[in-house]
PDB file of C-alpha atoms and ligand atoms in Angstrom:
ATOM      1  CA  MET A   1      94.787  97.153 107.685  1.00 51.00           C
ATOM      2  CA  ASP A   2      93.206  99.540 105.235  1.00 47.00           C
ATOM      3  CA  CYS A   3      90.828 101.786 107.090  1.00 45.00           C
ATOM      4  CA  LYS A   4      89.649 103.440 103.903  1.00 45.00           C
ATOM      5  CA  GLU A   5      87.438 100.369 103.605  1.00 50.00           C
ATOM      6  CA  ALA A   6      85.973 100.830 107.081  1.00 52.00           C
ATOM      7  CA  PRO A   7      82.566 102.497 107.410  1.00 53.00           C
ATOM      8  CA  VAL A   8      83.500 106.052 108.414  1.00 53.00           C
ATOM      9  CA  ALA A   9      80.554 108.100 109.637  1.00 54.00           C
ATOM     10  CA  PRO A  10      78.042 107.481 106.865  1.00 51.00           C
ATOM     11  CA  PRO A  11      76.141 110.664 105.968  1.00 57.00           C
ATOM     12  CA  SER A  12      72.950 109.345 107.564  1.00 71.00           C
ATOM     13  CA  VAL A  13      74.625 109.488 110.998  1.00 83.00           C
ATOM     14  CA  PRO A  14      74.468 112.961 112.551  1.00 95.00           C
ATOM     15  CA  TYR A  15      77.810 114.552 113.385  1.00 98.00           C
ATOM     16  CA  ARG A  16      78.955 114.067 116.976  1.00 98.00           C
ATOM     17  CA  GLY A  17      82.285 115.449 118.092  1.00 98.00           C
ATOM     18  CA  ARG A  18      84.031 115.752 121.416  1.00 98.00           C
ATOM     19  CA  ILE A  19      86.238 118.072 123.434  1.00 98.00           C
ATOM     20  CA  ALA A  20      88.443 115.872 125.610  1.00 98.00           C
ATOM     21  CA  PRO A  21      90.734 117.731 128.025  1.00 97.00           C
ATOM     22  CA  THR A  22      92.937 115.873 130.510  1.00 97.00           C
ATOM     23  CA  PRO A  23      92.694 117.845 133.757  1.00 97.00           C
ATOM     24  CA  THR A  24      96.338 117.664 134.798  1.00 96.00           C
ATOM     25  CA  GLY A  25      96.905 121.418 134.526  1.00 95.00           C
ATOM     26  CA  PHE A  26      95.349 124.614 133.233  1.00 95.00           C
ATOM     27  CA  LEU A  27      94.314 124.809 129.588  1.00 95.00           C
ATOM     28  CA  HIS A  28      96.704 126.741 127.372  1.00 93.00           C
ATOM     29  CA  LEU A  29      96.686 128.340 123.949  1.00 93.00           C
ATOM     30  CA  GLY A  30      97.241 125.014 122.173  1.00 92.00           C
ATOM     31  CA  HIS A  31      94.137 123.553 123.801  1.00 95.00           C
ATOM     32  CA  ALA A  32      92.104 126.563 122.718  1.00 96.00           C
ATOM     33  CA  ALA A  33      93.230 126.024 119.113  1.00 95.00           C
ATOM     34  CA  THR A  34      92.357 122.309 119.110  1.00 96.00           C
ATOM     35  CA  PHE A  35      89.093 122.617 120.996  1.00 97.00           C
ATOM     36  CA  GLY A  36      88.110 125.655 118.912  1.00 97.00           C
ATOM     37  CA  ALA A  37      88.647 123.583 115.757  1.00 97.00           C
ATOM     38  CA  ALA A  38      86.591 120.683 117.163  1.00 98.00           C
ATOM     39  CA  HIS A  39      83.790 123.038 118.167  1.00 98.00           C
ATOM     40  CA  ALA A  40      83.763 124.772 114.768  1.00 97.00           C
ATOM     41  CA  ARG A  41      83.532 121.423 112.936  1.00 97.00           C
ATOM     42  CA  ALA A  42      80.553 120.299 115.004  1.00 98.00           C
ATOM     43  CA  ARG A  43      78.695 123.579 114.637  1.00 97.00           C
ATOM     44  CA  ALA A  44      79.422 123.804 110.887  1.00 97.00           C
ATOM     45  CA  ALA A  45      77.976 120.295 110.504  1.00 97.00           C
ATOM     46  CA  GLY A  46      74.908 121.238 112.544  1.00 97.00           C
ATOM     47  CA  GLY A  47      75.874 118.411 114.898  1.00 97.00           C
ATOM     48  CA  GLU A  48      76.605 117.889 118.562  1.00 98.00           C
ATOM     49  CA  ILE A  49      79.762 118.151 120.610  1.00 98.00           C
ATOM     50  CA  VAL A  50      80.210 116.534 124.008  1.00 98.00           C
ATOM     51  CA  LEU A  51      82.697 117.383 126.737  1.00 98.00           C
ATOM     52  CA  ARG A  52      84.635 114.419 128.096  1.00 98.00           C
ATOM     53  CA  LEU A  53      86.953 114.965 131.033  1.00 98.00           C
ATOM     54  CA  GLU A  54      89.810 112.474 130.650  1.00 98.00           C
ATOM     55  CA  ASP A  55      90.424 112.238 134.380  1.00 98.00           C
ATOM     56  CA  ILE A  56      91.197 108.525 134.511  1.00 96.00           C
ATOM     57  CA  ASP A  57      94.541 108.892 136.298  1.00 96.00           C
ATOM     58  CA  PRO A  58      93.876 109.910 139.921  1.00 94.00           C
ATOM     59  CA  ARG A  59      97.571 110.647 140.566  1.00 93.00           C
ATOM     60  CA  ARG A  60      97.772 113.311 137.894  1.00 95.00           C
ATOM     61  CA  CYS A  61      94.237 114.672 137.522  1.00 97.00           C
ATOM     62  CA  LEU A  62      92.716 117.130 139.957  1.00 97.00           C
ATOM     63  CA  PRO A  63      89.053 118.209 140.211  1.00 97.00           C
ATOM     64  CA  LEU A  64      90.263 121.790 140.399  1.00 97.00           C
ATOM     65  CA  TYR A  65      91.736 121.522 136.894  1.00 97.00           C
ATOM     66  CA  ALA A  66      88.529 119.963 135.551  1.00 98.00           C
ATOM     67  CA  GLU A  67      86.509 122.869 136.979  1.00 98.00           C
ATOM     68  CA  ALA A  68      89.029 125.351 135.581  1.00 97.00           C
ATOM     69  CA  ALA A  69      88.887 123.702 132.137  1.00 98.00           C
ATOM     70  CA  MET A  70      85.096 124.015 132.029  1.00 98.00           C
ATOM     71  CA  GLU A  71      85.280 127.642 133.089  1.00 98.00           C
ATOM     72  CA  ASP A  72      87.934 128.440 130.469  1.00 98.00           C
ATOM     73  CA  LEU A  73      85.896 126.722 127.737  1.00 98.00           C
ATOM     74  CA  ARG A  74      82.788 128.710 128.648  1.00 98.00           C
ATOM     75  CA  TRP A  75      84.826 131.914 128.710  1.00 98.00           C
ATOM     76  CA  LEU A  76      86.084 131.131 125.208  1.00 98.00           C
ATOM     77  CA  GLY A  77      82.501 130.554 124.053  1.00 98.00           C
ATOM     78  CA  LEU A  78      83.058 126.835 123.445  1.00 98.00           C
ATOM     79  CA  HIS A  79      79.787 125.405 124.724  1.00 98.00           C
ATOM     80  CA  TRP A  80      79.100 121.685 124.733  1.00 98.00           C
ATOM     81  CA  ASP A  81      75.938 119.620 124.497  1.00 98.00           C
ATOM     82  CA  GLY A  82      74.538 117.693 127.469  1.00 98.00           C
ATOM     83  CA  GLU A  83      76.218 116.897 130.757  1.00 98.00           C
ATOM     84  CA  PRO A  84      80.013 116.523 130.931  1.00 98.00           C
ATOM     85  CA  LEU A  85      81.236 112.905 130.743  1.00 98.00           C
ATOM     86  CA  TRP A  86      83.871 111.717 133.209  1.00 98.00           C
ATOM     87  CA  GLN A  87      86.317 108.901 132.514  1.00 98.00           C
ATOM     88  CA  SER A  88      86.798 108.330 136.243  1.00 97.00           C
ATOM     89  CA  ARG A  89      83.195 107.048 136.399  1.00 97.00           C
ATOM     90  CA  ARG A  90      83.656 104.472 133.656  1.00 97.00           C
ATOM     91  CA  ARG A  91      86.179 102.060 135.073  1.00 97.00           C
ATOM     92  CA  GLU A  92      83.936  99.012 134.506  1.00 97.00           C
ATOM     93  CA  ARG A  93      83.802  99.661 130.772  1.00 98.00           C
ATOM     94  CA  TYR A  94      87.580  99.815 130.497  1.00 98.00           C
ATOM     95  CA  LEU A  95      87.943  96.681 132.584  1.00 98.00           C
ATOM     96  CA  ALA A  96      85.553  94.835 130.275  1.00 98.00           C
ATOM     97  CA  ALA A  97      87.696  95.913 127.313  1.00 98.00           C
ATOM     98  CA  TRP A  98      90.873  94.763 129.102  1.00 98.00           C
ATOM     99  CA  ARG A  99      89.285  91.313 129.641  1.00 98.00           C
ATOM    100  CA  GLN A 100      88.296  91.151 125.994  1.00 98.00           C
ATOM    101  CA  LEU A 101      91.861  91.964 124.894  1.00 98.00           C
ATOM    102  CA  ARG A 102      93.284  89.411 127.325  1.00 98.00           C
ATOM    103  CA  ASP A 103      90.908  86.677 126.155  1.00 97.00           C
ATOM    104  CA  GLY A 104      91.551  87.514 122.512  1.00 97.00           C
ATOM    105  CA  GLY A 105      95.327  87.165 122.895  1.00 97.00           C
ATOM    106  CA  TRP A 106      96.040  90.800 121.969  1.00 98.00           C
ATOM    107  CA  ILE A 107      97.922  91.944 125.078  1.00 98.00           C
ATOM    108  CA  TYR A 108     100.592  90.736 127.475  1.00 98.00           C
ATOM    109  CA  PRO A 109     101.848  91.617 130.959  1.00 98.00           C
ATOM    110  CA  CYS A 110     105.088  93.589 130.935  1.00 97.00           C
ATOM    111  CA  THR A 111     107.426  94.255 133.836  1.00 94.00           C
ATOM    112  CA  ARG A 112     109.667  96.764 132.054  1.00 94.00           C
ATOM    113  CA  SER A 113     109.414 100.278 133.412  1.00 90.00           C
ATOM    114  CA  ARG A 114     108.978 103.358 131.240  1.00 87.00           C
ATOM    115  CA  LYS A 115     112.468 104.412 132.281  1.00 90.00           C
ATOM    116  CA  GLU A 116     113.989 101.153 131.035  1.00 93.00           C
ATOM    117  CA  VAL A 117     112.197 101.500 127.719  1.00 93.00           C
ATOM    118  CA  ALA A 118     113.271 105.128 127.347  1.00 91.00           C
ATOM    119  CA  GLU A 119     116.899 104.182 128.001  1.00 92.00           C
ATOM    120  CA  ALA A 120     116.796 101.296 125.527  1.00 90.00           C
ATOM    121  CA  ALA A 121     115.115 103.160 122.688  1.00 85.00           C
ATOM    122  CA  PRO A 122     115.831 106.829 122.048  1.00 78.00           C
ATOM    123  CA  LEU A 123     113.110 108.844 120.324  1.00 81.00           C
ATOM    124  CA  THR A 124     113.540 109.069 116.575  1.00 76.00           C
ATOM    125  CA  VAL A 125     112.169 111.651 114.195  1.00 75.00           C
ATOM    126  CA  GLY A 126     110.881 109.764 111.211  1.00 76.00           C
ATOM    127  CA  ALA A 127     108.005 110.572 108.892  1.00 78.00           C
ATOM    128  CA  PHE A 128     105.858 110.920 112.025  1.00 82.00           C
ATOM    129  CA  ASP A 129     107.316 112.553 115.114  1.00 76.00           C
ATOM    130  CA  GLN A 130     107.568 109.735 117.611  1.00 75.00           C
ATOM    131  CA  GLU A 131     106.273 110.917 120.929  1.00 80.00           C
ATOM    132  CA  GLU A 132     107.135 107.750 122.808  1.00 85.00           C
ATOM    133  CA  PRO A 133     110.061 105.338 122.529  1.00 90.00           C
ATOM    134  CA  LEU A 134     109.691 102.164 120.478  1.00 93.00           C
ATOM    135  CA  PHE A 135     109.253  99.238 122.861  1.00 95.00           C
ATOM    136  CA  PRO A 136     112.016  96.714 122.025  1.00 95.00           C
ATOM    137  CA  ALA A 137     110.439  93.634 120.399  1.00 94.00           C
ATOM    138  CA  ALA A 138     113.005  91.449 122.198  1.00 95.00           C
ATOM    139  CA  TRP A 139     111.326  92.345 125.495  1.00 96.00           C
ATOM    140  CA  ARG A 140     107.938  90.965 124.538  1.00 96.00           C
ATOM    141  CA  THR A 141     106.211  88.423 126.741  1.00 95.00           C
ATOM    142  CA  PRO A 142     104.082  85.805 124.929  1.00 94.00           C
ATOM    143  CA  VAL A 143     100.415  86.824 124.919  1.00 94.00           C
ATOM    144  CA  GLU A 144      99.615  83.380 126.390  1.00 94.00           C
ATOM    145  CA  ALA A 145     101.041  84.678 129.687  1.00 94.00           C
ATOM    146  CA  ALA A 146      97.962  86.914 129.992  1.00 95.00           C
ATOM    147  CA  ARG A 147      95.616  83.997 130.635  1.00 93.00           C
ATOM    148  CA  ALA A 148      96.839  83.576 134.214  1.00 94.00           C
ATOM    149  CA  TRP A 149      95.667  87.085 135.152  1.00 97.00           C
ATOM    150  CA  GLU A 150      92.216  87.694 136.622  1.00 97.00           C
ATOM    151  CA  THR A 151      92.713  91.448 137.002  1.00 97.00           C
ATOM    152  CA  PRO A 152      95.224  93.848 135.431  1.00 98.00           C
ATOM    153  CA  ALA A 153      96.614  95.373 138.659  1.00 96.00           C
ATOM    154  CA  GLY A 154     100.303  95.083 139.513  1.00 95.00           C
ATOM    155  CA  VAL A 155     101.934  95.050 136.101  1.00 96.00           C
ATOM    156  CA  ASN A 156     101.931  97.071 132.878  1.00 97.00           C
ATOM    157  CA  TRP A 157      99.940  95.693 129.951  1.00 98.00           C
ATOM    158  CA  ARG A 158     100.999  96.149 126.350  1.00 98.00           C
ATOM    159  CA  PHE A 159      99.272  95.576 123.037  1.00 98.00           C
ATOM    160  CA  ARG A 160     101.318  93.402 120.708  1.00 98.00           C
ATOM    161  CA  VAL A 161     101.418  95.281 117.399  1.00 98.00           C
ATOM    162  CA  PRO A 162     101.520  93.375 114.081  1.00 98.00           C
ATOM    163  CA  ASP A 163     105.109  94.094 112.996  1.00 97.00           C
ATOM    164  CA  GLY A 164     105.381  95.431 109.477  1.00 97.00           C
ATOM    165  CA  GLU A 165     101.657  96.064 108.991  1.00 98.00           C
ATOM    166  CA  ILE A 166     100.739  99.496 107.658  1.00 98.00           C
ATOM    167  CA  VAL A 167      97.913 100.897 109.743  1.00 98.00           C
ATOM    168  CA  ALA A 168      96.675 103.513 107.302  1.00 98.00           C
ATOM    169  CA  PHE A 169      93.989 106.137 107.648  1.00 98.00           C
ATOM    170  CA  ASP A 170      92.723 109.197 105.835  1.00 98.00           C
ATOM    171  CA  ASP A 171      93.178 112.351 107.862  1.00 97.00           C
ATOM    172  CA  GLY A 172      90.664 115.122 107.203  1.00 97.00           C
ATOM    173  CA  LEU A 173      93.431 117.700 106.930  1.00 95.00           C
ATOM    174  CA  LEU A 174      96.616 115.794 106.166  1.00 95.00           C
ATOM    175  CA  GLY A 175      95.283 113.258 103.664  1.00 96.00           C
ATOM    176  CA  ALA A 176      96.376 109.612 103.449  1.00 97.00           C
ATOM    177  CA  LEU A 177      98.816 108.519 106.163  1.00 96.00           C
ATOM    178  CA  SER A 178     100.533 105.155 106.445  1.00 96.00           C
ATOM    179  CA  PRO A 179     102.306 104.530 109.758  1.00 96.00           C
ATOM    180  CA  ARG A 180     103.922 101.106 109.993  1.00 95.00           C
ATOM    181  CA  ALA A 181     103.547  98.999 113.139  1.00 96.00           C
ATOM    182  CA  GLY A 182     106.840  97.914 114.664  1.00 94.00           C
ATOM    183  CA  THR A 183     108.785 100.744 113.019  1.00 92.00           C
ATOM    184  CA  ASP A 184     106.841 103.976 113.477  1.00 94.00           C
ATOM    185  CA  PHE A 185     105.293 102.761 116.729  1.00 94.00           C
ATOM    186  CA  GLY A 186     105.743  99.696 118.893  1.00 95.00           C
ATOM    187  CA  ASP A 187     103.871  97.692 121.529  1.00 97.00           C
ATOM    188  CA  PHE A 188     101.949 100.282 123.507  1.00 97.00           C
ATOM    189  CA  LEU A 189     100.420 100.444 126.960  1.00 97.00           C
ATOM    190  CA  VAL A 190      96.752  99.638 127.464  1.00 98.00           C
ATOM    191  CA  TRP A 191      96.847  99.451 131.275  1.00 98.00           C
ATOM    192  CA  ASN A 192      99.313 100.770 133.827  1.00 96.00           C
ATOM    193  CA  ARG A 193     100.778  98.796 136.695  1.00 94.00           C
ATOM    194  CA  ASP A 194      99.086 101.052 139.253  1.00 94.00           C
ATOM    195  CA  ASP A 195      95.777  99.799 137.863  1.00 96.00           C
ATOM    196  CA  VAL A 196      94.921 102.813 135.733  1.00 97.00           C
ATOM    197  CA  PRO A 197      93.737 102.235 132.137  1.00 98.00           C
ATOM    198  CA  ALA A 198      96.061 103.814 129.582  1.00 97.00           C
ATOM    199  CA  TYR A 199      94.942 106.665 127.329  1.00 97.00           C
ATOM    200  CA  GLU A 200      94.829 104.582 124.121  1.00 98.00           C
ATOM    201  CA  LEU A 201      92.392 102.057 125.570  1.00 98.00           C
ATOM    202  CA  ALA A 202      90.150 104.502 127.421  1.00 98.00           C
ATOM    203  CA  VAL A 203      89.798 106.809 124.424  1.00 98.00           C
ATOM    204  CA  VAL A 204      88.766 104.001 122.041  1.00 98.00           C
ATOM    205  CA  VAL A 205      86.220 102.577 124.480  1.00 98.00           C
ATOM    206  CA  ASP A 206      84.838 106.097 124.961  1.00 98.00           C
ATOM    207  CA  ASP A 207      84.836 107.345 121.377  1.00 98.00           C
ATOM    208  CA  ALA A 208      83.026 104.168 120.321  1.00 98.00           C
ATOM    209  CA  GLY A 209      80.694 104.185 123.344  1.00 98.00           C
ATOM    210  CA  ASP A 210      79.880 107.886 123.026  1.00 97.00           C
ATOM    211  CA  GLY A 211      79.042 107.525 119.322  1.00 98.00           C
ATOM    212  CA  ILE A 212      81.700 109.986 118.192  1.00 98.00           C
ATOM    213  CA  THR A 213      81.695 110.396 114.399  1.00 98.00           C
ATOM    214  CA  GLU A 214      84.783 112.614 114.059  1.00 98.00           C
ATOM    215  CA  VAL A 215      87.803 113.020 116.316  1.00 98.00           C
ATOM    216  CA  VAL A 216      89.498 116.431 116.071  1.00 98.00           C
ATOM    217  CA  ARG A 217      92.763 116.621 118.005  1.00 96.00           C
ATOM    218  CA  GLY A 218      96.345 117.825 117.822  1.00 93.00           C
ATOM    219  CA  ALA A 219      98.846 116.412 115.330  1.00 92.00           C
ATOM    220  CA  ASP A 220     100.971 115.150 118.232  1.00 91.00           C
ATOM    221  CA  LEU A 221      98.489 112.243 118.374  1.00 94.00           C
ATOM    222  CA  LEU A 222      98.890 111.031 114.773  1.00 95.00           C
ATOM    223  CA  LEU A 223     100.577 107.778 115.735  1.00 96.00           C
ATOM    224  CA  SER A 224      97.999 107.245 118.448  1.00 97.00           C
ATOM    225  CA  THR A 225      95.388 107.047 115.718  1.00 98.00           C
ATOM    226  CA  SER A 226      97.112 103.994 114.229  1.00 98.00           C
ATOM    227  CA  ARG A 227      97.400 102.433 117.684  1.00 98.00           C
ATOM    228  CA  GLN A 228      93.740 103.110 118.290  1.00 98.00           C
ATOM    229  CA  LEU A 229      92.732 101.604 114.935  1.00 98.00           C
ATOM    230  CA  LEU A 230      94.386  98.374 116.060  1.00 98.00           C
ATOM    231  CA  LEU A 231      92.323  98.522 119.247  1.00 98.00           C
ATOM    232  CA  TYR A 232      89.066  99.102 117.342  1.00 98.00           C
ATOM    233  CA  ARG A 233      89.852  95.956 115.375  1.00 98.00           C
ATOM    234  CA  ALA A 234      90.849  93.887 118.406  1.00 98.00           C
ATOM    235  CA  LEU A 235      87.711  94.940 120.285  1.00 98.00           C
ATOM    236  CA  GLY A 236      85.428  94.205 117.340  1.00 98.00           C
ATOM    237  CA  LEU A 237      84.515  97.885 117.045  1.00 98.00           C
ATOM    238  CA  GLY A 238      85.368  98.323 113.359  1.00 96.00           C
ATOM    239  CA  GLY A 239      81.884  99.671 112.641  1.00 96.00           C
ATOM    240  CA  ALA A 240      82.355 102.491 115.165  1.00 97.00           C
ATOM    241  CA  ILE A 241      85.601 103.947 113.773  1.00 98.00           C
ATOM    242  CA  PRO A 242      85.227 107.746 113.576  1.00 98.00           C
ATOM    243  CA  ALA A 243      86.812 110.066 111.022  1.00 98.00           C
ATOM    244  CA  PHE A 244      90.071 111.688 112.165  1.00 98.00           C
ATOM    245  CA  ARG A 245      91.278 115.246 111.759  1.00 98.00           C
ATOM    246  CA  HIS A 246      94.586 116.276 113.302  1.00 96.00           C
ATOM    247  CA  THR A 247      95.109 119.989 113.735  1.00 94.00           C
ATOM    248  CA  PRO A 248      98.511 121.650 113.366  1.00 88.00           C
ATOM    249  CA  LEU A 249     100.325 122.364 116.615  1.00 85.00           C
ATOM    250  CA  ILE A 250     100.794 125.961 117.570  1.00 81.00           C
ATOM    251  CA  ARG A 251     104.422 127.030 117.280  1.00 74.00           C
ATOM    252  CA  ASP A 252     106.299 130.027 118.560  1.00 68.00           C
ATOM    253  CA  ALA A 253     108.045 132.575 116.334  1.00 67.00           C
ATOM    254  CA  SER A 254     111.116 130.347 116.029  1.00 68.00           C
ATOM    255  CA  GLY A 255     109.019 127.337 114.947  1.00 69.00           C
ATOM    256  CA  ARG A 256     109.191 125.443 118.234  1.00 71.00           C
ATOM    257  CA  ARG A 257     106.130 123.659 119.590  1.00 72.00           C
ATOM    258  CA  LEU A 258     104.594 125.527 122.484  1.00 69.00           C
ATOM    259  CA  ALA A 259     105.421 123.756 125.712  1.00 62.00           C
ATOM    260  CA  LYS A 260     102.450 122.918 127.915  1.00 63.00           C
ATOM    261  CA  ARG A 261     104.528 123.847 130.903  1.00 63.00           C
ATOM    262  CA  ASP A 262     104.918 127.437 129.735  1.00 73.00           C
ATOM    263  CA  ALA A 263     102.701 129.029 132.383  1.00 74.00           C
ATOM    264  CA  ALA A 264     102.503 132.323 130.474  1.00 73.00           C
ATOM    265  CA  LEU A 265     100.405 130.544 127.829  1.00 84.00           C
ATOM    266  CA  ALA A 266      97.807 129.242 130.263  1.00 92.00           C
ATOM    267  CA  LEU A 267      94.510 130.769 129.177  1.00 95.00           C
ATOM    268  CA  ARG A 268      93.825 132.112 132.633  1.00 95.00           C
ATOM    269  CA  ALA A 269      97.235 133.756 132.840  1.00 94.00           C
ATOM    270  CA  MET A 270      96.578 135.385 129.471  1.00 94.00           C
ATOM    271  CA  ARG A 271      93.136 136.444 130.679  1.00 95.00           C
ATOM    272  CA  GLU A 272      94.606 138.035 133.798  1.00 95.00           C
ATOM    273  CA  ALA A 273      97.086 139.842 131.583  1.00 94.00           C
ATOM    274  CA  GLY A 274      94.165 141.406 129.679  1.00 95.00           C
ATOM    275  CA  ALA A 275      93.437 138.915 126.888  1.00 96.00           C
ATOM    276  CA  THR A 276      89.840 138.513 125.712  1.00 97.00           C
ATOM    277  CA  PRO A 277      88.405 135.536 123.797  1.00 97.00           C
ATOM    278  CA  GLU A 278      88.673 137.686 120.649  1.00 97.00           C
ATOM    279  CA  THR A 279      92.389 138.356 121.136  1.00 95.00           C
ATOM    280  CA  ILE A 280      92.956 134.656 121.861  1.00 95.00           C
ATOM    281  CA  TRP A 281      91.278 133.650 118.574  1.00 95.00           C
ATOM    282  CA  GLU A 282      93.247 136.354 116.730  1.00 94.00           C
ATOM    283  CA  GLN A 283      96.467 135.001 118.153  1.00 90.00           C
ATOM    284  CA  ILE A 284      95.530 131.475 117.067  1.00 90.00           C
ATOM    285  CA  ASP A 285      94.544 132.726 113.603  1.00 87.00           C
ATOM    286  CA  ARG A 286      97.937 134.338 113.155  1.00 83.00           C
ATOM    287  CA  ASN A 287      99.274 130.812 113.357  1.00 74.00           C
ATOM    288  CA  GLY A 288      97.119 129.906 110.351  1.00 61.00           C
ATOM    289  CA  PRO A 289      93.348 129.713 109.984  1.00 50.00           C
ATOM    290  CA  LEU A 290      91.527 127.575 112.511  1.00 49.00           C
ATOM    291  CA  PRO A 291      91.500 124.209 110.757  1.00 47.00           C
ATOM    292  CA  GLY A 292      87.873 123.548 111.641  1.00 45.00           C
ATOM    293  CA  GLN A 293      86.855 126.738 109.850  1.00 42.00           C
ATOM    294  CA  THR A 294      88.539 126.053 106.528  1.00 41.00           C
ATOM    295  CA  PRO A 295      86.149 124.661 103.939  1.00 33.00           C
TER     296      PRO A 295
HETATM  297  N1  LIG B   1      92.940 114.151 126.458  1.00 70.00           N
HETATM  298  C1  LIG B   1      93.887 114.455 125.414  1.00 70.00           C
HETATM  299  C2  LIG B   1      94.517 115.809 125.653  1.00 70.00           C
HETATM  300  O1  LIG B   1      94.073 116.561 126.496  1.00 70.00           O
HETATM  301  C3  LIG B   1      93.232 114.480 124.051  1.00 70.00           C
HETATM  302  C4  LIG B   1      92.985 113.110 123.601  1.00 70.00           C
HETATM  303  C5  LIG B   1      92.243 112.990 122.303  1.00 70.00           C
HETATM  304  O2  LIG B   1      91.723 113.988 121.780  1.00 70.00           O
HETATM  305  O3  LIG B   1      92.146 111.870 121.831  1.00 70.00           O
HETATM  306  O4  LIG B   1      95.508 116.111 125.024  1.00 70.00           O
END
């Protein structure tokens, strides 16, 4: 699939970006860098930016973290346009997309647990850092098995990727990228057995539905972009594919990625320790210029 051919945000369409935190914890320095870049892109384009709380998983997301995220964003000066959007209020949309994928023969029910998959397929570091294990092709269920299911609950659902196909895209910062399905990434989850839509599905339904013209997010989601391009195609949303811009991850002095669990890097911990928005942006700049601000 060559997405260079796809209509990517024609100039007549006004810029619309998004800030999309998952409220499973407090925002940290890495979030500030990514969201700052997204905000700068939208403002430089004279466009809009919406806030979308990705709170689809009720086991992991807490209202307190959503409130804290909004407060931290305001403190940083990252203001959004319109009312916040909440994934938890959009279940029907995701369900409609699940039905469409089932009817189209794109997905299959899968009884393998994440643990089993992790044990069978260790993470590899190839051209793209794999952030999830490659689902073994031998464990696939035929997509025909999906027809018997009225609702997704009770089992995991995976998208069957076209083995060997290069799912290419042009990244606004990194240039042309060519991940290969079946090697760089495998069959991925679209719905979880506890009846929660998976990130890849929810984000495509939302980015298309919210009219997003450019997605700015961290480079840990590069392979997700190829997965999501397959979903745009399967859902007949090729005309809604946004541009993509993956920002470099913040690293510590020894070059390691900052861990989200490092509580000292939570923005509110830094604030309590005396940081101001200015010192936060300076610290991010020391890591390299904010990608959204480079011409
Ligand atoms: N919700 C994701 C996060 O907080 C970002 C997803 C995206 O930008 O597509 O890391």
